[in-house]
Amino acid sequence: MVCNRLTDSFEQHIQDTLATGRGKCNTKVVEMVIKQAPQRLNALIKWGAVFDTEKDGQLALALEGGHTQNRVVHYKDQTGWHIQDVLWNRIKNEANIEVIPNAFCVDVITNRDSDENEAIGMSYMLESQSELKIIYAKTTVLATGGCGQLFAFTSNSTIATGDGVAMAFRAGATITDMQYIQYHPTALYEKGKSNLFLISEAVRGFGGYVVNSHGKRFLFNSDSRGELATRDIVTAAIFEELKHSAESFVYLDLRHLNQDEFKDHFPTIYERFISSGLHPEKDLVPIVPVAHYQCGGIAVNEYGQTSVKNLYALGECSCTGLHGANRLASNSLLEALVYSFNAAQQIVTSIYGIEQKFSCTQLIEFESP
């Protein structure tokens, strides 16, 4: 995310985040993450990320649910994939980073003889072998995602089974607010499937309507923002509509949109519609809410440190205090960028005893001890 200098401000983004989090956010964390956004975004761009721009070359900023301003940068409708691709290419080109593919982590290893609970490594198994292997490390970082597969419908991949939280719990780390699971209100309904295709929040920001089987936009009965209300409100309204109608899904109505512009902004989503036999210029698109994001998790401080010494947690498996009870759309990518940078700074300091601040490029140049 980036601030639209003409109309937006850090304070507006902060207030949107706090309001969406329903009073459960850590205000200091919210301020820290949002005010670091420009630096982390610029670093990502320097590493090769290319985001959509307007005709004048300025970043194109999208509007998503819960935001009062257009402030979300994007790469078509594949922003998360694009960021991952950029970072993965960087990882492959760094000689001091070793990747072990097809490995299944089993447990965080702790030093029980120490005066304080301390992580000293990780046990794992390779997909093709039954032997338990161990890696010892001065610091261990969990970045294992969420737990969407525990639910009947989810947007998460098949590996999102909460393993990171379980490993941290067994290691003695503090786990908090696991009751806060965010549902995404618009996934493509397909009978008999549990892993459903996510239809971006930005589609509603682009002008898509949510309607019932009678073609009525019912969301305004719950919130004056209609389709642009926060995910929890839109999801609750859809569930209420399904309860009263006894139907399995509602619809996304895109028929009134400029179809050429829609295809250009959301090529992946459009192609998925077509492959499913749906033509958005004339068909209503069946949708249902799905478990999408785990707001609670492994409790960490501003550097991603858990309550276990030398154990860090980043991303969805962690609970930073940024999201509170309900995540503001797209804040998760921003959180990942800020907290991974903070954690890297802290890890370098703890291992090498160097307390100065480093750039992203300098951090990855340190050789493993």
CSV table of C-alpha atoms in Angstrom, one decimal:
chain,number,residue,atom,x,y,z
A,1,MET,CA,0.0,0.0,0.0
A,2,VAL,CA,1.0,3.6,-0.6
A,3,CYS,CA,-0.4,6.9,0.5
A,4,ASN,CA,-2.3,8.9,-2.2
A,5,ARG,CA,-0.6,12.2,-1.4
A,6,LEU,CA,-3.5,14.3,-2.8
A,7,THR,CA,-6.3,13.0,-0.6
A,8,ASP,CA,-4.9,10.3,1.8
A,9,SER,CA,-2.7,10.3,4.9
A,10,PHE,CA,-1.1,7.9,7.3
A,11,GLU,CA,-3.7,8.9,9.9
A,12,GLN,CA,-6.6,7.9,7.6
A,13,HIS,CA,-5.1,4.5,7.0
A,14,ILE,CA,-4.4,4.1,10.7
A,15,GLN,CA,-8.0,4.9,11.5
A,16,ASP,CA,-9.4,2.6,8.8
A,17,THR,CA,-7.3,-0.3,10.3
A,18,LEU,CA,-8.4,0.4,13.9
A,19,ALA,CA,-12.0,0.6,12.9
A,20,THR,CA,-11.9,-2.6,10.9
A,21,GLY,CA,-10.1,-4.4,13.8
A,22,ARG,CA,-13.1,-3.7,16.1
A,23,GLY,CA,-11.1,-2.3,19.0
A,24,LYS,CA,-8.7,-5.2,19.2
A,25,CYS,CA,-5.7,-3.7,17.4
A,26,ASN,CA,-2.5,-2.7,19.0
A,27,THR,CA,-2.4,1.0,18.1
A,28,LYS,CA,1.4,1.3,18.3
A,29,VAL,CA,1.8,-1.6,16.0
A,30,VAL,CA,-0.7,-0.2,13.5
A,31,GLU,CA,1.2,3.1,13.5
A,32,MET,CA,4.6,1.5,13.0
A,33,VAL,CA,3.5,-0.8,10.2
A,34,ILE,CA,1.6,1.9,8.2
A,35,LYS,CA,4.4,4.5,8.6
A,36,GLN,CA,7.0,2.0,7.3
A,37,ALA,CA,4.9,1.3,4.2
A,38,PRO,CA,6.7,3.6,1.8
A,39,GLN,CA,10.2,2.4,2.6
A,40,ARG,CA,9.2,-1.3,2.3
A,41,LEU,CA,7.3,-0.7,-0.9
A,42,ASN,CA,10.2,1.2,-2.5
A,43,ALA,CA,12.6,-1.6,-1.5
A,44,LEU,CA,10.3,-4.2,-3.1
A,45,ILE,CA,10.2,-2.1,-6.3
A,46,LYS,CA,14.0,-1.8,-6.4
A,47,TRP,CA,14.2,-5.6,-6.2
A,48,GLY,CA,12.1,-5.9,-9.3
A,49,ALA,CA,8.4,-5.7,-8.4
A,50,VAL,CA,6.4,-3.9,-11.0
A,51,PHE,CA,3.0,-2.6,-10.0
A,52,ASP,CA,0.2,-1.2,-12.2
A,53,THR,CA,0.4,2.5,-13.1
A,54,GLU,CA,-1.8,5.2,-14.5
A,55,LYS,CA,-1.2,6.8,-17.9
A,56,ASP,CA,0.9,9.5,-16.2
A,57,GLY,CA,3.2,6.8,-14.7
A,58,GLN,CA,1.9,7.2,-11.1
A,59,LEU,CA,1.0,4.0,-9.2
A,60,ALA,CA,-2.6,2.9,-9.8
A,61,LEU,CA,-4.3,2.7,-6.4
A,62,ALA,CA,-7.3,0.5,-5.9
A,63,LEU,CA,-10.1,0.8,-3.5
A,64,GLU,CA,-10.9,-2.2,-1.3
A,65,GLY,CA,-13.4,-2.9,1.5
A,66,GLY,CA,-13.0,-0.9,4.7
A,67,HIS,CA,-10.7,1.6,3.1
A,68,THR,CA,-11.8,5.2,2.8
A,69,GLN,CA,-9.3,6.0,0.1
A,70,ASN,CA,-7.9,4.4,-3.0
A,71,ARG,CA,-4.5,3.2,-1.6
A,72,VAL,CA,-3.8,-0.4,-2.6
A,73,VAL,CA,-1.1,-1.0,-5.1
A,74,HIS,CA,-1.5,-4.1,-7.3
A,75,TYR,CA,-0.2,-6.2,-10.2
A,76,LYS,CA,-3.3,-6.9,-12.2
A,77,ASP,CA,-5.2,-9.5,-10.0
A,78,GLN,CA,-2.0,-11.4,-9.1
A,79,THR,CA,-0.3,-9.1,-6.6
A,80,GLY,CA,0.6,-11.7,-4.0
A,81,TRP,CA,1.8,-14.1,-6.6
A,82,HIS,CA,3.9,-11.4,-8.2
A,83,ILE,CA,5.6,-10.4,-4.9
A,84,GLN,CA,6.3,-14.0,-4.2
A,85,ASP,CA,7.8,-14.5,-7.6
A,86,VAL,CA,10.1,-11.5,-7.2
A,87,LEU,CA,11.3,-12.6,-3.8
A,88,TRP,CA,11.8,-16.2,-4.9
A,89,ASN,CA,13.9,-15.2,-7.8
A,90,ARG,CA,16.0,-13.1,-5.4
A,91,ILE,CA,16.4,-16.1,-3.1
A,92,LYS,CA,17.5,-18.4,-5.9
A,93,ASN,CA,20.3,-15.9,-6.8
A,94,GLU,CA,21.7,-15.6,-3.3
A,95,ALA,CA,24.6,-18.0,-2.6
A,96,ASN,CA,24.2,-17.9,1.2
A,97,ILE,CA,20.6,-19.1,1.1
A,98,GLU,CA,20.0,-22.9,1.0
A,99,VAL,CA,16.5,-24.1,0.1
A,100,ILE,CA,15.4,-27.7,1.0
A,101,PRO,CA,12.4,-28.5,-1.2
A,102,ASN,CA,9.6,-30.9,-0.3
A,103,ALA,CA,10.4,-30.8,3.4
A,104,PHE,CA,7.8,-31.2,6.1
A,105,CYS,CA,8.7,-29.5,9.4
A,106,VAL,CA,7.8,-31.5,12.4
A,107,ASP,CA,8.9,-29.6,15.5
A,108,VAL,CA,10.8,-26.7,16.9
A,109,ILE,CA,13.7,-28.1,18.9
A,110,THR,CA,14.2,-26.3,22.2
A,111,ASN,CA,17.0,-26.4,24.8
A,112,ARG,CA,15.3,-27.8,27.9
A,113,ASP,CA,18.5,-27.5,29.9
A,114,SER,CA,18.7,-23.7,29.5
A,115,ASP,CA,17.5,-21.4,32.2
A,116,GLU,CA,15.0,-20.0,29.7
A,117,ASN,CA,13.1,-21.7,26.9
A,118,GLU,CA,15.3,-21.4,23.8
A,119,ALA,CA,14.8,-22.6,20.2
A,120,ILE,CA,17.9,-24.2,18.9
A,121,GLY,CA,16.7,-25.7,15.6
A,122,MET,CA,14.0,-27.6,13.7
A,123,SER,CA,13.2,-31.3,12.9
A,124,TYR,CA,11.9,-32.2,9.5
A,125,MET,CA,11.2,-35.0,7.1
A,126,LEU,CA,11.7,-35.1,3.3
A,127,GLU,CA,8.7,-36.1,1.2
A,128,SER,CA,10.5,-39.1,-0.2
A,129,GLN,CA,12.0,-40.4,3.1
A,130,SER,CA,10.8,-41.5,6.5
A,131,GLU,CA,13.9,-40.4,8.4
A,132,LEU,CA,13.6,-37.5,10.8
A,133,LYS,CA,16.3,-34.9,10.2
A,134,ILE,CA,17.5,-32.0,12.3
A,135,ILE,CA,18.9,-28.6,11.6
A,136,TYR,CA,20.4,-26.6,14.4
A,137,ALA,CA,20.3,-22.8,14.2
A,138,LYS,CA,21.0,-19.7,16.2
A,139,THR,CA,17.5,-18.4,15.2
A,140,THR,CA,14.5,-20.2,13.8
A,141,VAL,CA,11.7,-18.4,11.9
A,142,LEU,CA,8.2,-19.8,11.4
A,143,ALA,CA,6.4,-18.5,8.3
A,144,THR,CA,3.9,-21.3,7.8
A,145,GLY,CA,0.6,-19.5,6.9
A,146,GLY,CA,-2.8,-20.0,8.4
A,147,CYS,CA,-5.3,-22.8,9.1
A,148,GLY,CA,-8.0,-22.5,6.4
A,149,GLN,CA,-8.1,-26.2,5.8
A,150,LEU,CA,-9.8,-26.7,9.1
A,151,PHE,CA,-13.0,-25.2,7.6
A,152,ALA,CA,-15.6,-26.5,5.2
A,153,PHE,CA,-14.9,-23.7,2.6
A,154,THR,CA,-11.6,-21.9,2.3
A,155,SER,CA,-9.4,-19.9,-0.1
A,156,ASN,CA,-6.3,-21.3,1.4
A,157,SER,CA,-4.0,-23.9,-0.1
A,158,THR,CA,-4.1,-27.5,1.0
A,159,ILE,CA,-1.0,-27.0,3.2
A,160,ALA,CA,-2.7,-24.4,5.4
A,161,THR,CA,-3.5,-26.6,8.3
A,162,GLY,CA,-2.1,-24.5,11.2
A,163,ASP,CA,1.1,-26.6,11.6
A,164,GLY,CA,3.2,-23.5,12.5
A,165,VAL,CA,1.0,-22.6,15.4
A,166,ALA,CA,0.9,-26.2,16.6
A,167,MET,CA,4.8,-26.4,16.5
A,168,ALA,CA,5.1,-23.1,18.4
A,169,PHE,CA,2.6,-24.2,21.0
A,170,ARG,CA,4.5,-27.5,21.5
A,171,ALA,CA,7.7,-25.4,21.9
A,172,GLY,CA,6.0,-23.4,24.7
A,173,ALA,CA,5.3,-20.2,22.7
A,174,THR,CA,2.3,-18.0,23.6
A,175,ILE,CA,-0.7,-18.4,21.3
A,176,THR,CA,-3.4,-15.7,21.2
A,177,ASP,CA,-6.7,-14.7,19.6
A,178,MET,CA,-7.2,-17.8,17.6
A,179,GLN,CA,-10.9,-17.2,17.6
A,180,TYR,CA,-10.4,-14.3,15.1
A,181,ILE,CA,-10.7,-16.1,11.8
A,182,GLN,CA,-11.6,-13.7,8.9
A,183,TYR,CA,-13.9,-14.9,6.1
A,184,HIS,CA,-13.6,-13.5,2.6
A,185,PRO,CA,-17.1,-12.8,1.3
A,186,THR,CA,-16.6,-13.5,-2.4
A,187,ALA,CA,-15.3,-16.9,-3.5
A,188,LEU,CA,-16.5,-18.6,-6.6
A,189,TYR,CA,-19.1,-21.3,-5.6
A,190,GLU,CA,-18.5,-24.7,-7.2
A,191,LYS,CA,-20.7,-27.5,-6.0
A,192,GLY,CA,-18.8,-30.3,-4.2
A,193,LYS,CA,-15.6,-28.3,-3.8
A,194,SER,CA,-14.1,-27.0,-0.5
A,195,ASN,CA,-11.1,-25.1,-1.9
A,196,LEU,CA,-12.7,-22.3,-3.7
A,197,PHE,CA,-11.3,-19.7,-6.1
A,198,LEU,CA,-11.0,-16.3,-4.5
A,199,ILE,CA,-12.5,-13.3,-6.3
A,200,SER,CA,-10.5,-10.3,-5.2
A,201,GLU,CA,-11.9,-7.6,-2.9
A,202,ALA,CA,-10.9,-5.1,-5.7
A,203,VAL,CA,-13.6,-6.5,-7.9
A,204,ARG,CA,-16.2,-4.9,-5.6
A,205,GLY,CA,-14.1,-1.8,-5.4
A,206,PHE,CA,-14.1,-1.7,-9.2
A,207,GLY,CA,-17.9,-1.6,-9.0
A,208,GLY,CA,-19.2,-5.2,-8.8
A,209,TYR,CA,-22.5,-5.7,-7.0
A,210,VAL,CA,-23.5,-8.5,-4.5
A,211,VAL,CA,-27.1,-9.5,-5.2
A,212,ASN,CA,-29.5,-12.3,-4.2
A,213,SER,CA,-31.4,-14.6,-6.4
A,214,HIS,CA,-33.9,-11.9,-7.1
A,215,GLY,CA,-31.2,-9.5,-8.3
A,216,LYS,CA,-31.5,-7.3,-5.2
A,217,ARG,CA,-28.5,-5.6,-3.7
A,218,PHE,CA,-29.1,-6.5,0.0
A,219,LEU,CA,-25.9,-5.4,1.6
A,220,PHE,CA,-27.1,-1.9,2.2
A,221,ASN,CA,-29.6,-3.4,4.7
A,222,SER,CA,-26.5,-4.0,7.0
A,223,ASP,CA,-24.2,-1.1,6.2
A,224,SER,CA,-24.4,2.1,4.3
A,225,ARG,CA,-21.2,1.3,2.5
A,226,GLY,CA,-22.8,-1.7,0.8
A,227,GLU,CA,-20.3,-3.7,-1.2
A,228,LEU,CA,-17.4,-1.6,0.3
A,229,ALA,CA,-18.1,-2.5,3.9
A,230,THR,CA,-15.5,-4.5,5.7
A,231,ARG,CA,-15.2,-8.2,5.1
A,232,ASP,CA,-16.8,-9.3,8.4
A,233,ILE,CA,-19.9,-7.1,7.7
A,234,VAL,CA,-20.3,-8.3,4.1
A,235,THR,CA,-19.8,-11.9,5.1
A,236,ALA,CA,-22.3,-11.7,8.0
A,237,ALA,CA,-24.9,-10.1,5.6
A,238,ILE,CA,-24.4,-12.9,3.0
A,239,PHE,CA,-24.8,-15.6,5.7
A,240,GLU,CA,-27.9,-13.9,6.9
A,241,GLU,CA,-29.3,-13.8,3.4
A,242,LEU,CA,-28.5,-17.5,2.8
A,243,LYS,CA,-30.2,-18.3,6.1
A,244,HIS,CA,-33.4,-16.7,5.1
A,245,SER,CA,-33.4,-17.8,1.4
A,246,ALA,CA,-32.3,-21.4,2.2
A,247,GLU,CA,-30.0,-21.2,-0.8
A,248,SER,CA,-26.4,-22.2,-1.1
A,249,PHE,CA,-24.9,-19.0,-2.6
A,250,VAL,CA,-25.6,-15.4,-3.6
A,251,TYR,CA,-24.3,-13.7,-6.7
A,252,LEU,CA,-21.7,-11.2,-7.9
A,253,ASP,CA,-23.2,-9.0,-10.6
A,254,LEU,CA,-20.7,-7.6,-13.1
A,255,ARG,CA,-23.0,-7.2,-16.1
A,256,HIS,CA,-23.1,-3.4,-15.8
A,257,LEU,CA,-19.3,-2.9,-15.8
A,258,ASN,CA,-17.2,-2.0,-18.8
A,259,GLN,CA,-16.1,-5.5,-19.8
A,260,ASP,CA,-13.0,-4.5,-21.7
A,261,GLU,CA,-11.7,-2.7,-18.6
A,262,PHE,CA,-12.7,-5.6,-16.3
A,263,LYS,CA,-10.7,-8.0,-18.5
A,264,ASP,CA,-7.7,-5.7,-18.4
A,265,HIS,CA,-7.8,-5.2,-14.6
A,266,PHE,CA,-8.7,-8.8,-13.7
A,267,PRO,CA,-7.4,-11.2,-16.4
A,268,THR,CA,-6.9,-14.2,-14.1
A,269,ILE,CA,-10.4,-13.8,-12.6
A,270,TYR,CA,-11.9,-13.4,-16.0
A,271,GLU,CA,-10.2,-16.5,-17.4
A,272,ARG,CA,-11.4,-18.5,-14.4
A,273,PHE,CA,-15.0,-17.4,-15.0
A,274,ILE,CA,-14.8,-18.4,-18.7
A,275,SER,CA,-13.2,-21.8,-17.8
A,276,SER,CA,-16.1,-22.3,-15.4
A,277,GLY,CA,-18.7,-21.6,-18.1
A,278,LEU,CA,-19.5,-18.1,-16.8
A,279,HIS,CA,-19.7,-15.0,-19.0
A,280,PRO,CA,-19.7,-12.0,-16.7
A,281,GLU,CA,-21.1,-9.7,-19.3
A,282,LYS,CA,-24.4,-11.7,-19.2
A,283,ASP,CA,-24.2,-14.2,-16.3
A,284,LEU,CA,-24.5,-13.7,-12.5
A,285,VAL,CA,-21.5,-15.2,-10.8
A,286,PRO,CA,-22.3,-17.5,-7.8
A,287,ILE,CA,-20.3,-16.7,-4.7
A,288,VAL,CA,-20.0,-17.8,-1.1
A,289,PRO,CA,-17.9,-16.7,1.9
A,290,VAL,CA,-14.8,-18.8,2.7
A,291,ALA,CA,-12.4,-19.0,5.6
A,292,HIS,CA,-9.6,-16.7,4.4
A,293,TYR,CA,-7.2,-15.3,7.0
A,294,GLN,CA,-6.1,-16.2,10.5
A,295,CYS,CA,-5.9,-13.0,12.5
A,296,GLY,CA,-4.7,-14.6,15.7
A,297,GLY,CA,-1.7,-16.9,16.1
A,298,ILE,CA,1.7,-17.0,17.6
A,299,ALA,CA,2.1,-13.8,19.8
A,300,VAL,CA,5.1,-11.7,18.7
A,301,ASN,CA,6.6,-8.3,19.4
A,302,GLU,CA,7.4,-5.6,16.9
A,303,TYR,CA,10.4,-7.6,15.7
A,304,GLY,CA,8.5,-10.9,15.2
A,305,GLN,CA,10.0,-12.4,18.3
A,306,THR,CA,7.9,-15.0,20.1
A,307,SER,CA,8.0,-15.7,23.8
A,308,VAL,CA,10.5,-18.5,23.1
A,309,LYS,CA,14.1,-17.2,22.9
A,310,ASN,CA,15.5,-17.1,19.3
A,311,LEU,CA,12.1,-18.2,17.8
A,312,TYR,CA,10.4,-15.8,15.4
A,313,ALA,CA,7.1,-16.0,13.6
A,314,LEU,CA,6.1,-14.0,10.5
A,315,GLY,CA,3.0,-13.6,8.3
A,316,GLU,CA,-0.3,-15.3,8.9
A,317,CYS,CA,0.9,-17.7,11.6
A,318,SER,CA,1.8,-14.8,13.8
A,319,CYS,CA,-0.3,-12.4,15.8
A,320,THR,CA,1.3,-9.0,15.7
A,321,GLY,CA,-1.7,-6.9,16.9
A,322,LEU,CA,-2.0,-5.2,13.5
A,323,HIS,CA,-5.3,-6.8,12.5
A,324,GLY,CA,-7.2,-7.1,15.8
A,325,ALA,CA,-10.4,-9.0,15.3
A,326,ASN,CA,-10.7,-8.4,11.6
A,327,ARG,CA,-8.1,-7.6,9.0
A,328,LEU,CA,-8.3,-4.6,6.8
A,329,ALA,CA,-8.1,-5.7,3.1
A,330,SER,CA,-4.5,-6.0,1.9
A,331,ASN,CA,-2.9,-5.1,5.2
A,332,SER,CA,-1.4,-8.6,5.4
A,333,LEU,CA,1.0,-8.1,2.6
A,334,LEU,CA,2.2,-4.8,4.2
A,335,GLU,CA,2.5,-6.6,7.5
A,336,ALA,CA,4.7,-9.3,6.0
A,337,LEU,CA,7.0,-6.7,4.4
A,338,VAL,CA,7.5,-4.7,7.5
A,339,TYR,CA,7.8,-7.5,10.0
A,340,SER,CA,10.2,-9.5,7.9
A,341,PHE,CA,12.5,-6.5,7.6
A,342,ASN,CA,12.2,-5.8,11.4
A,343,ALA,CA,13.0,-9.5,12.1
A,344,ALA,CA,16.0,-9.5,9.8
A,345,GLN,CA,17.4,-6.4,11.5
A,346,GLN,CA,16.9,-8.0,15.0
A,347,ILE,CA,18.4,-11.4,13.9
A,348,VAL,CA,21.5,-9.7,12.5
A,349,THR,CA,21.9,-7.7,15.7
A,350,SER,CA,21.5,-10.8,17.9
A,351,ILE,CA,23.9,-13.0,15.9
A,352,TYR,CA,26.6,-10.5,15.0
A,353,GLY,CA,26.2,-8.0,17.9
A,354,ILE,CA,25.8,-5.2,15.4
A,355,GLU,CA,23.2,-2.6,16.4
A,356,GLN,CA,23.2,-0.3,13.3
A,357,LYS,CA,20.3,-0.4,10.8
A,358,PHE,CA,20.8,-2.0,7.5
A,359,SER,CA,19.1,-1.8,4.1
A,360,CYS,CA,17.3,-4.9,2.7
A,361,THR,CA,20.2,-5.5,0.3
A,362,GLN,CA,22.8,-5.3,3.1
A,363,LEU,CA,20.8,-7.7,5.3
A,364,ILE,CA,20.9,-10.6,2.8
A,365,GLU,CA,24.7,-10.1,2.2
A,366,PHE,CA,25.6,-11.5,5.6
A,367,GLU,CA,27.1,-15.0,5.4
A,368,SER,CA,25.6,-17.6,7.6
A,369,PRO,CA,27.9,-18.2,10.7
